[in-house]
Amino acid sequence: MEMEMPSVAALAGARLLGEIEETNLDEILYALRIAIDPDAPTNKSKHPKSYPVPGLDDLVQRNFRATKSAPLAVTGRQLLLVYALVSALLSHPHNKTVLILDTEHRFDATRILGDPDDLRHAYVHRPARRSTTVDSRSGGSGGGGGSSIGAEQIRELVAAAENWMLYGGHHSGAREWWGTIVIGALGAGDVTAAWKGWLRVDREYVPGFSLGCSATEAVKDRQQRQEAVEAASWAASSQWGSFTFTESHSSTTTPDARDPRQSKRVTGTDR
């Protein structure tokens, strides 16, 4: 049977239809937000993930309802909360797999608490540091680390690492992959631990010596005060509220936004 050849107009119409890319309003708004602010997180989750550190999940939910931004952005003494979060995610009953992209080479895997079999499911990727020569030419500080990595490069690194988590030959295939934690840079990841964030981590306040304390009394009480400082919990505070935690995850939650110096003082253990 002889086939009828399409007309020139039909061919042109088919070509135009083939060039049309289907999208929706959410994707258009997302692309516009990234164009305006390259440091904007790329996580497009409709709902935030679960964060199994007591008090943290509630603040993440509050931030999401107010800002529609799912990622957790931590600043201050960020690594302490990262260690607590990773320890909880890897351990029973969660038993997740976690990817850590450490652009500053500061993440210490020995601070993760848990069974050695669980620790095998934390994957730490450290991008190569840029040389001093390269940094000086680009106007950087020359100190290496994540400060010289731009948002676009971070997105590329995260995409490559996440692709490996999905399709690579690792030994965590039987576990659910929770997500990606980026240390030292902004722009991608389910958690960012960097110089900017909506949740700040500091050590809980420990009262100093009294005004009428003599030098002799100060020397006598120095050891006791040092022990109190070392035993103090960590305070995570935001405009949505605050909570305290230790690396063993005990906490006290303060649901109302307030000055962290006015939060309830608790003591705990710190490694």
Coordinates of C-alpha atoms in Angstrom, one line a residue:
M1 CA 0.0 0.0 0.0
E2 CA 1.4 3.4 -1.0
M3 CA 1.8 5.8 1.9
E4 CA 0.7 9.4 1.5
M5 CA 3.6 11.9 2.2
P6 CA 2.8 14.6 4.8
S7 CA 2.7 18.2 3.6
V8 CA 5.3 20.8 4.4
A9 CA 2.9 22.5 6.8
A10 CA 2.3 19.2 8.6
L11 CA 6.0 18.6 9.0
A12 CA 6.5 22.1 10.4
G13 CA 3.7 21.6 12.8
A14 CA 5.1 18.3 14.0
R15 CA 8.5 19.9 14.5
L16 CA 7.0 22.7 16.6
L17 CA 5.0 20.3 18.7
G18 CA 8.2 18.2 19.3
E19 CA 10.0 21.3 20.7
I20 CA 7.3 22.1 23.2
E21 CA 8.4 21.1 26.7
E22 CA 5.6 20.2 29.1
T23 CA 5.8 21.8 32.6
N24 CA 3.7 23.1 35.4
L25 CA 3.4 26.3 37.4
D26 CA 5.5 24.9 40.3
E27 CA 8.4 24.1 38.1
I28 CA 8.2 27.6 36.4
L29 CA 8.2 29.3 39.8
Y30 CA 11.1 27.1 41.0
A31 CA 13.2 27.9 38.0
L32 CA 12.5 31.6 38.5
R33 CA 13.5 31.4 42.2
I34 CA 16.8 29.7 41.2
A35 CA 17.5 32.4 38.5
I36 CA 16.9 35.2 41.1
D37 CA 18.9 33.5 43.9
P38 CA 21.5 30.9 42.8
D39 CA 22.1 30.0 46.5
A40 CA 18.5 28.9 46.9
P41 CA 18.1 25.3 48.0
T42 CA 17.3 22.9 45.1
N43 CA 15.2 20.5 47.2
K44 CA 11.7 20.6 45.7
S45 CA 10.1 18.3 48.2
K46 CA 6.5 19.1 49.0
H47 CA 7.0 18.0 52.6
P48 CA 10.1 18.0 54.8
K49 CA 11.8 14.8 55.8
S50 CA 11.7 13.3 59.2
Y51 CA 14.4 14.4 61.6
P52 CA 14.7 11.9 64.5
V53 CA 16.3 14.2 67.1
P54 CA 13.8 15.2 69.8
G55 CA 12.6 18.7 69.2
L56 CA 14.1 19.1 65.7
D57 CA 11.2 17.7 63.7
D58 CA 8.7 20.2 65.1
L59 CA 10.9 23.2 64.2
V60 CA 11.4 21.9 60.7
Q61 CA 7.7 21.5 60.3
R62 CA 7.1 25.1 61.6
N63 CA 9.7 26.5 59.3
F64 CA 8.2 24.6 56.3
R65 CA 4.7 25.9 57.0
A66 CA 6.0 29.5 57.2
T67 CA 8.5 29.5 54.3
K68 CA 7.5 26.5 52.1
S69 CA 11.2 25.5 52.2
A70 CA 11.8 21.9 53.1
P71 CA 15.6 21.8 53.8
L72 CA 17.1 22.1 57.3
A73 CA 19.7 25.0 57.3
V74 CA 22.0 24.9 60.3
T75 CA 24.6 27.5 61.4
G76 CA 26.7 28.1 64.5
R77 CA 28.2 24.9 65.9
Q78 CA 26.5 23.0 63.2
L79 CA 28.5 19.8 63.3
L80 CA 27.3 18.9 66.7
L81 CA 23.7 18.7 65.5
V82 CA 24.8 16.9 62.3
Y83 CA 26.6 14.2 64.4
A84 CA 23.4 13.7 66.5
L85 CA 21.2 13.6 63.4
V86 CA 23.4 11.1 61.5
S87 CA 23.7 8.9 64.6
A88 CA 20.0 8.7 65.0
L89 CA 19.3 8.1 61.3
L90 CA 21.8 5.2 61.1
S91 CA 20.6 3.4 64.2
H92 CA 17.6 1.3 65.0
P93 CA 14.7 1.7 64.5
H94 CA 15.4 4.1 61.6
N95 CA 18.3 2.2 59.9
K96 CA 18.8 4.7 57.1
T97 CA 21.7 5.4 54.7
V98 CA 23.1 8.9 54.7
L99 CA 25.3 10.8 52.3
I100 CA 27.5 13.6 53.7
L101 CA 29.2 16.0 51.2
D102 CA 31.9 17.6 53.3
T103 CA 33.3 20.6 51.4
E104 CA 35.4 21.8 54.3
H105 CA 37.0 18.5 55.3
R106 CA 35.8 19.0 58.9
F107 CA 33.4 16.1 59.4
D108 CA 34.7 13.6 62.0
A109 CA 33.2 10.2 61.5
T110 CA 34.4 9.1 64.9
R111 CA 31.8 11.4 66.5
I112 CA 29.0 9.3 65.2
L113 CA 27.5 7.1 67.9
G114 CA 26.2 3.7 67.1
D115 CA 26.9 0.1 66.2
P116 CA 29.9 -0.3 63.8
D117 CA 27.6 -2.2 61.4
D118 CA 25.4 0.9 61.2
L119 CA 28.3 3.3 60.7
R120 CA 29.1 1.5 57.4
H121 CA 26.0 3.1 55.9
A122 CA 27.3 6.7 56.3
Y123 CA 29.0 7.8 53.1
V124 CA 31.3 10.9 53.4
H125 CA 32.4 12.5 50.1
R126 CA 35.1 15.2 50.3
P127 CA 35.6 17.2 47.1
A128 CA 39.3 18.0 46.3
R129 CA 40.4 21.3 47.8
R130 CA 41.2 24.1 45.4
S131 CA 44.9 25.2 45.3
T132 CA 46.0 28.6 46.7
T133 CA 47.0 29.7 43.2
V134 CA 43.5 29.0 41.9
D135 CA 41.9 30.7 44.8
S136 CA 44.0 33.8 44.5
R137 CA 43.2 34.1 40.8
S138 CA 39.5 33.9 41.6
G139 CA 39.6 36.3 44.4
G140 CA 39.2 33.6 47.1
S141 CA 40.9 33.5 50.5
G142 CA 43.4 30.9 49.5
G143 CA 42.4 28.8 52.5
G144 CA 40.8 26.0 50.5
G145 CA 37.6 24.4 51.8
G146 CA 34.0 25.1 50.8
S147 CA 34.2 28.9 50.7
S148 CA 35.5 28.7 47.1
I149 CA 32.8 26.4 45.8
G150 CA 29.9 28.1 44.1
A151 CA 26.2 27.1 44.2
E152 CA 26.2 25.7 40.7
Q153 CA 29.3 23.5 41.5
I154 CA 27.6 22.3 44.7
R155 CA 24.5 21.3 42.8
E156 CA 26.7 19.4 40.3
L157 CA 28.6 17.6 43.1
V158 CA 25.4 16.7 45.0
A159 CA 23.8 15.4 41.8
A160 CA 26.8 13.2 41.0
A161 CA 27.0 11.9 44.5
E162 CA 23.3 11.2 44.7
N163 CA 23.5 9.4 41.3
W164 CA 26.1 7.1 42.8
M165 CA 23.9 6.5 45.8
L166 CA 21.1 5.5 43.5
Y167 CA 23.0 3.4 40.9
G168 CA 26.5 2.8 42.3
G169 CA 27.9 -0.5 43.6
H170 CA 27.8 0.2 47.4
H171 CA 26.7 -2.2 50.2
S172 CA 23.6 -0.2 51.4
G173 CA 21.1 -1.3 48.8
A174 CA 18.9 -3.0 51.4
R175 CA 18.5 0.2 53.3
E176 CA 16.5 3.3 52.6
W177 CA 18.6 6.3 51.5
W178 CA 17.5 9.2 53.7
G179 CA 19.1 12.0 51.9
T180 CA 22.2 14.3 51.6
I181 CA 23.9 16.6 54.2
V182 CA 26.1 19.3 52.8
I183 CA 28.7 20.8 55.1
G184 CA 30.3 24.2 54.3
A185 CA 28.2 25.3 51.3
L186 CA 24.7 26.4 50.3
G187 CA 22.6 25.6 47.3
A188 CA 21.7 21.9 47.5
G189 CA 21.1 19.1 49.9
D190 CA 18.4 18.1 52.4
V191 CA 20.5 19.6 55.2
T192 CA 23.0 22.4 54.9
A193 CA 25.5 23.2 57.7
A194 CA 27.2 26.4 56.8
W195 CA 27.6 30.1 57.6
K196 CA 23.9 30.9 57.0
G197 CA 20.9 29.1 58.3
W198 CA 17.5 29.5 60.1
L199 CA 18.6 27.2 63.0
R200 CA 21.6 28.2 65.1
V201 CA 23.5 25.8 67.4
D202 CA 25.4 27.1 70.5
R203 CA 26.5 25.6 73.8
E204 CA 23.9 26.1 76.6
Y205 CA 24.7 29.0 78.8
V206 CA 26.7 28.3 82.0
P207 CA 26.6 31.0 84.7
G208 CA 30.0 32.6 85.4
F209 CA 31.6 33.5 88.7
S210 CA 29.6 35.7 91.0
L211 CA 30.5 39.4 91.1
G212 CA 31.8 39.1 94.7
C213 CA 33.9 36.1 94.0
S214 CA 37.6 36.4 95.1
A215 CA 40.6 35.2 93.2
T216 CA 41.0 32.4 95.8
E217 CA 37.4 31.3 95.4
A218 CA 37.7 31.4 91.6
V219 CA 40.7 29.1 91.6
K220 CA 39.0 26.8 94.0
D221 CA 35.8 26.6 91.9
R222 CA 37.6 26.5 88.5
Q223 CA 37.5 22.7 88.2
Q224 CA 33.9 22.6 89.2
R225 CA 33.0 25.2 86.6
Q226 CA 35.0 23.5 83.9
E227 CA 33.1 20.3 84.6
A228 CA 29.8 22.2 84.3
V229 CA 30.8 23.7 81.0
E230 CA 31.8 20.3 79.6
A231 CA 28.6 18.8 80.8
A232 CA 26.4 21.5 79.3
S233 CA 23.9 20.6 76.5
W234 CA 23.8 22.2 73.1
A235 CA 21.0 24.7 72.3
A236 CA 19.4 24.9 68.9
S237 CA 17.4 28.1 68.4
S238 CA 15.3 29.7 65.7
Q239 CA 12.5 32.2 65.4
W240 CA 10.1 29.2 65.5
G241 CA 11.4 28.0 68.9
S242 CA 14.3 26.2 70.4
F243 CA 15.4 22.9 71.9
T244 CA 18.5 21.4 73.6
F245 CA 20.3 18.2 72.9
T246 CA 23.4 16.2 73.6
E247 CA 25.1 13.8 71.2
S248 CA 23.1 11.1 73.0
H249 CA 19.9 12.9 71.8
S250 CA 18.3 13.9 75.2
S251 CA 16.6 17.2 74.9
T252 CA 14.3 19.8 76.3
T253 CA 12.0 21.6 73.8
T254 CA 11.0 25.2 74.0
P255 CA 8.2 25.6 71.4
D256 CA 7.8 29.4 71.6
A257 CA 10.2 31.7 69.8
R258 CA 12.4 33.4 72.4
D259 CA 15.9 34.6 73.1
P260 CA 18.0 31.4 73.5
R261 CA 19.7 32.9 76.6
Q262 CA 16.3 32.8 78.3
S263 CA 15.6 29.2 77.6
K264 CA 15.4 26.6 80.3
R265 CA 18.9 25.4 81.4
V266 CA 19.6 21.7 81.4
T267 CA 22.7 19.6 81.8
G268 CA 23.8 16.5 79.9
T269 CA 26.8 14.8 78.5
D270 CA 29.0 15.9 75.7
R271 CA 31.6 14.0 73.9

